[in-house]
Every structure is written in structure tokens, then in C-alpha cells.
mmCIF file of C-alpha atoms in Angstrom:
data_model
loop_
_atom_site.group_PDB
_atom_site.id
_atom_site.type_symbol
_atom_site.label_atom_id
_atom_site.label_comp_id
_atom_site.label_asym_id
_atom_site.label_seq_id
_atom_site.Cartn_x
_atom_site.Cartn_y
_atom_site.Cartn_z
ATOM 1 C CA UNK E 1 -36.448 45.638 14.365
ATOM 2 C CA UNK E 2 -37.926 42.134 14.669
ATOM 3 C CA UNK E 3 -36.019 41.045 11.571
ATOM 4 C CA UNK E 4 -32.737 42.279 13.052
ATOM 5 C CA UNK E 5 -33.330 40.358 16.288
ATOM 6 C CA UNK E 6 -34.212 37.233 14.330
ATOM 7 C CA UNK E 7 -31.034 37.497 12.248
ATOM 8 C CA UNK E 8 -28.949 38.029 15.403
ATOM 9 C CA UNK E 9 -30.525 35.009 17.116
ATOM 10 C CA UNK E 10 -29.970 32.788 14.083
ATOM 11 C CA UNK E 11 -26.378 34.023 13.747
ATOM 12 C CA UNK E 12 -25.646 33.410 17.432
ATOM 13 C CA UNK E 13 -27.216 29.938 17.279
ATOM 14 C CA UNK E 14 -25.197 29.070 14.202
ATOM 15 C CA UNK E 15 -22.029 30.313 15.897
ATOM 16 C CA UNK E 16 -22.676 28.143 18.959
ATOM 17 C CA UNK E 17 -23.295 25.069 16.783
ATOM 18 C CA UNK E 18 -20.080 25.671 14.801
ATOM 19 C CA UNK E 19 -18.047 26.064 18.014
ATOM 20 C CA UNK E 20 -19.545 22.874 19.462
ATOM 21 C CA UNK E 21 -18.802 20.925 16.272
ATOM 22 C CA UNK E 22 -15.239 22.246 16.299
ATOM 23 C CA UNK E 23 -14.769 21.178 19.950
ATOM 24 C CA UNK E 24 -16.148 17.684 19.265
ATOM 25 C CA UNK E 25 -13.874 17.306 16.225
ATOM 26 C CA UNK E 26 -10.846 18.347 18.302
ATOM 27 C CA UNK E 27 -11.671 15.840 21.036
ATOM 28 C CA UNK E 28 -12.117 12.962 18.569
ATOM 29 C CA UNK E 29 -8.981 13.787 16.615
ATOM 30 C CA UNK E 30 -6.835 13.650 19.797
ATOM 31 C CA UNK E 31 -7.639 9.957 20.210
ATOM 32 C CA UNK E 32 -6.725 9.140 16.605
ATOM 33 C CA UNK E 33 -3.367 10.948 16.670
ATOM 34 C CA UNK E 34 -1.824 8.426 19.063
ATOM 35 C CA UNK E 35 -2.532 5.641 16.564
ATOM 36 C CA UNK E 36 -1.313 7.777 13.659
ATOM 37 C CA UNK E 37 2.248 7.736 15.046
ATOM 38 C CA UNK E 38 2.509 3.972 14.493
ATOM 39 C CA UNK E 39 3.475 2.800 11.020
ATOM 40 C CA UNK E 40 0.165 1.130 10.174
ATOM 41 C CA UNK E 41 -1.697 0.940 6.870
ATOM 42 C CA UNK E 42 -4.767 -1.065 5.857
ATOM 43 C CA UNK E 43 -3.884 -2.394 2.399
ATOM 44 C CA UNK E 44 -7.096 -4.234 1.596
ATOM 45 C CA UNK E 45 -10.319 -5.452 3.164
ATOM 46 C CA UNK E 46 -12.722 -8.127 1.903
ATOM 47 C CA UNK E 47 -15.981 -9.161 3.523
ATOM 48 C CA UNK E 48 -16.432 -12.930 3.767
ATOM 49 C CA UNK E 49 -19.699 -12.960 5.682
ATOM 50 C CA UNK E 50 -22.252 -10.749 7.346
ATOM 51 C CA UNK E 51 -19.995 -9.944 10.320
ATOM 52 C CA UNK E 52 -16.637 -11.334 9.192
ATOM 53 C CA UNK E 53 -13.894 -9.996 6.957
ATOM 54 C CA UNK E 54 -10.303 -10.588 5.938
ATOM 55 C CA UNK E 55 -7.961 -7.603 6.204
ATOM 56 C CA UNK E 56 -4.412 -7.115 4.882
ATOM 57 C CA UNK E 57 -2.413 -4.714 7.077
ATOM 58 C CA UNK E 58 1.154 -3.374 6.843
ATOM 59 C CA UNK E 59 2.684 -2.611 10.248
ATOM 60 C CA UNK E 60 6.347 -1.881 11.066
ATOM 61 C CA UNK E 61 7.710 -3.508 7.926
ATOM 62 C CA UNK E 62 5.522 -6.621 8.192
ATOM 63 C CA UNK E 63 2.370 -7.546 6.270
ATOM 64 C CA UNK E 64 -0.381 -9.312 8.196
ATOM 65 C CA UNK E 65 -3.445 -11.181 6.961
ATOM 66 C CA UNK E 66 -6.080 -10.821 9.688
ATOM 67 C CA UNK E 67 -9.381 -12.590 10.155
ATOM 68 C CA UNK E 68 -11.778 -10.106 11.746
ATOM 69 C CA UNK E 69 -15.112 -11.072 13.302
ATOM 70 C CA UNK E 70 -17.475 -9.285 15.628
ATOM 71 C CA UNK E 71 -15.751 -10.752 18.701
ATOM 72 C CA UNK E 72 -12.132 -11.389 17.706
ATOM 73 C CA UNK E 73 -9.194 -10.647 15.442
ATOM 74 C CA UNK E 74 -6.910 -13.519 14.423
ATOM 75 C CA UNK E 75 -3.583 -13.391 12.577
ATOM 76 C CA UNK E 76 -3.955 -15.807 9.661
ATOM 77 C CA UNK E 77 -0.551 -15.167 8.078
ATOM 78 C CA UNK E 78 2.353 -12.737 8.341
ATOM 79 C CA UNK E 79 5.338 -12.001 6.102
ATOM 80 C CA UNK E 80 7.747 -9.156 5.367
ATOM 81 C CA UNK E 81 6.012 -6.235 3.670
ATOM 82 C CA UNK E 82 6.800 -6.007 -0.050
ATOM 83 C CA UNK E 83 9.239 -3.342 -1.133
ATOM 84 C CA UNK E 84 7.430 -0.564 -3.026
ATOM 85 C CA UNK E 85 8.187 -0.434 -6.747
ATOM 86 C CA UNK E 86 10.004 2.687 -7.930
ATOM 87 C CA UNK E 87 7.365 3.815 -10.433
ATOM 88 C CA UNK E 88 9.200 6.921 -11.721
ATOM 89 C CA UNK E 89 12.088 4.687 -12.884
ATOM 90 C CA UNK E 90 9.594 2.446 -14.692
ATOM 91 C CA UNK E 91 7.957 5.480 -16.350
ATOM 92 C CA UNK E 92 11.376 6.754 -17.479
ATOM 93 C CA UNK E 93 12.286 3.401 -19.028
ATOM 94 C CA UNK E 94 8.939 3.306 -20.885
ATOM 95 C CA UNK E 95 9.493 6.859 -22.180
ATOM 96 C CA UNK E 96 12.981 5.897 -23.340
ATOM 97 C CA UNK E 97 11.335 3.143 -25.364
ATOM 98 C CA UNK E 98 8.968 5.735 -26.897
ATOM 99 C CA UNK E 99 5.985 4.609 -24.878
ATOM 100 C CA UNK E 100 4.019 6.209 -22.045
ATOM 101 C CA UNK E 101 3.731 4.688 -18.575
ATOM 102 C CA UNK E 102 0.889 2.374 -19.591
ATOM 103 C CA UNK E 103 2.343 1.171 -22.862
ATOM 104 C CA UNK E 104 0.820 3.927 -25.006
ATOM 105 C CA UNK E 105 2.581 6.662 -26.891
ATOM 106 C CA UNK E 106 3.204 10.044 -25.220
ATOM 107 C CA UNK E 107 0.115 11.691 -26.789
ATOM 108 C CA UNK E 108 -2.128 8.931 -25.444
ATOM 109 C CA UNK E 109 -0.476 9.156 -22.049
ATOM 110 C CA UNK E 110 -1.041 12.923 -21.904
ATOM 111 C CA UNK E 111 -4.693 12.483 -22.909
ATOM 112 C CA UNK E 112 -5.185 9.857 -20.180
ATOM 113 C CA UNK E 113 -3.612 12.092 -17.527
ATOM 114 C CA UNK E 114 -5.734 15.072 -18.654
ATOM 115 C CA UNK E 115 -8.908 12.994 -18.498
ATOM 116 C CA UNK E 116 -8.204 11.715 -14.973
ATOM 117 C CA UNK E 117 -6.754 14.915 -13.560
ATOM 118 C CA UNK E 118 -8.746 16.298 -10.669
ATOM 119 C CA UNK E 119 -7.934 19.653 -9.131
ATOM 120 C CA UNK E 120 -6.554 19.405 -5.600
ATOM 121 C CA UNK E 121 -9.307 19.901 -3.060
ATOM 122 C CA UNK E 122 -8.822 21.630 0.245
ATOM 123 C CA UNK E 123 -9.241 19.641 3.445
ATOM 124 C CA UNK E 124 -12.371 21.624 4.363
ATOM 125 C CA UNK E 125 -13.838 21.640 0.863
ATOM 126 C CA UNK E 126 -17.641 21.477 1.080
ATOM 127 C CA UNK E 127 -17.587 21.860 4.871
ATOM 128 C CA UNK E 128 -19.411 24.547 6.811
ATOM 129 C CA UNK E 129 -15.976 25.601 8.093
ATOM 130 C CA UNK E 130 -14.682 26.299 4.580
ATOM 131 C CA UNK E 131 -14.298 29.991 3.688
ATOM 132 C CA UNK E 132 -15.439 29.195 0.143
ATOM 133 C CA UNK E 133 -18.741 27.842 1.496
ATOM 134 C CA UNK E 134 -19.358 31.108 3.352
ATOM 135 C CA UNK E 135 -18.460 33.148 0.256
ATOM 136 C CA UNK E 136 -20.975 31.157 -1.798
ATOM 137 C CA UNK E 137 -23.630 31.578 0.916
ATOM 138 C CA UNK E 138 -23.007 35.330 1.037
ATOM 139 C CA UNK E 139 -23.279 35.586 -2.735
ATOM 140 C CA UNK E 140 -26.571 33.670 -2.672
ATOM 141 C CA UNK E 141 -27.980 35.953 0.024
ATOM 142 C CA UNK E 142 -26.876 39.070 -1.853
ATOM 143 C CA UNK E 143 -28.460 37.714 -5.022
ATOM 144 C CA UNK E 144 -31.687 36.918 -3.152
ATOM 145 C CA UNK E 145 -31.808 40.404 -1.646
ATOM 146 C CA UNK E 146 -30.858 41.987 -4.985
ATOM 147 C CA UNK E 147 -27.872 43.838 -3.496
#
């Protein structure tokens, strides 16, 4: 009977913690959604000192070079954002020449893609909210209890 009460208490505590984490995540994500509507992308960042960095940002069709310190942000340079290169057209022209996208033959290109291929991960992969995590935990408990 004591074991059952202990398991129920632990389960209830874990449930409360999960609900609280979910509520905190929802509150924080609301603030970031307003900024997500703007067309803004950090292209690159380089530290130039302990508390200073240079950042390249694309915003609304413009590219900005920003100097960022602990107390200020200064625009160092701005220009039109570069037009993205149509990579599939480049890959097709390389294949037409008998070469892969990186200048190697098709067999080498396939081997390179196979080596660097990673299976698509879910957004919650490895999280306590992931169903797969709970399935693995259940399997470990069953194995420990020899069920």
C-alpha cells in the first residue's frame, strides 16, 4: 500500500511539473511570435571582444552590418540583400556535365549525401514531452520489473 501511495505522489508531482513547464513555454513563445512575423534573419555573428560583436542581419530585403556592444547597437553598413542562388539549377547543370553538385561524379555525390544524411528529428525529440521518451521509460521500467 505504501508503494502505491509513493508511486501516486511521484506521478502527481511529475504531472504538476510537466504542466508548469508547458505553461512557462507557452508564455515565453507568445513574446517571440510577434518578432517572428517580421522578415528578419541573423546571417552571421563574430565576436570582436569580450562584450562586443559584429552581426550581419537580413531584414525586409536589406542586409545590415551591426556593431553590438553591451550598451548599444550601431549600424555600420547597409546594402540590398543578395539574391539567393538557385542551387537546383546549378546542380542540374553539373549533372548535365556528368558531374555531381560538388564537382564529383554521381557515385561520389551519392556517397557524400549518404554519409551526411541525418534522419529528420521531431521537434520534441529527446524532450520529456516526447511520446518516444515515455515509451522508452516504460520499456526500461518493465525490463527492471521483469514484466
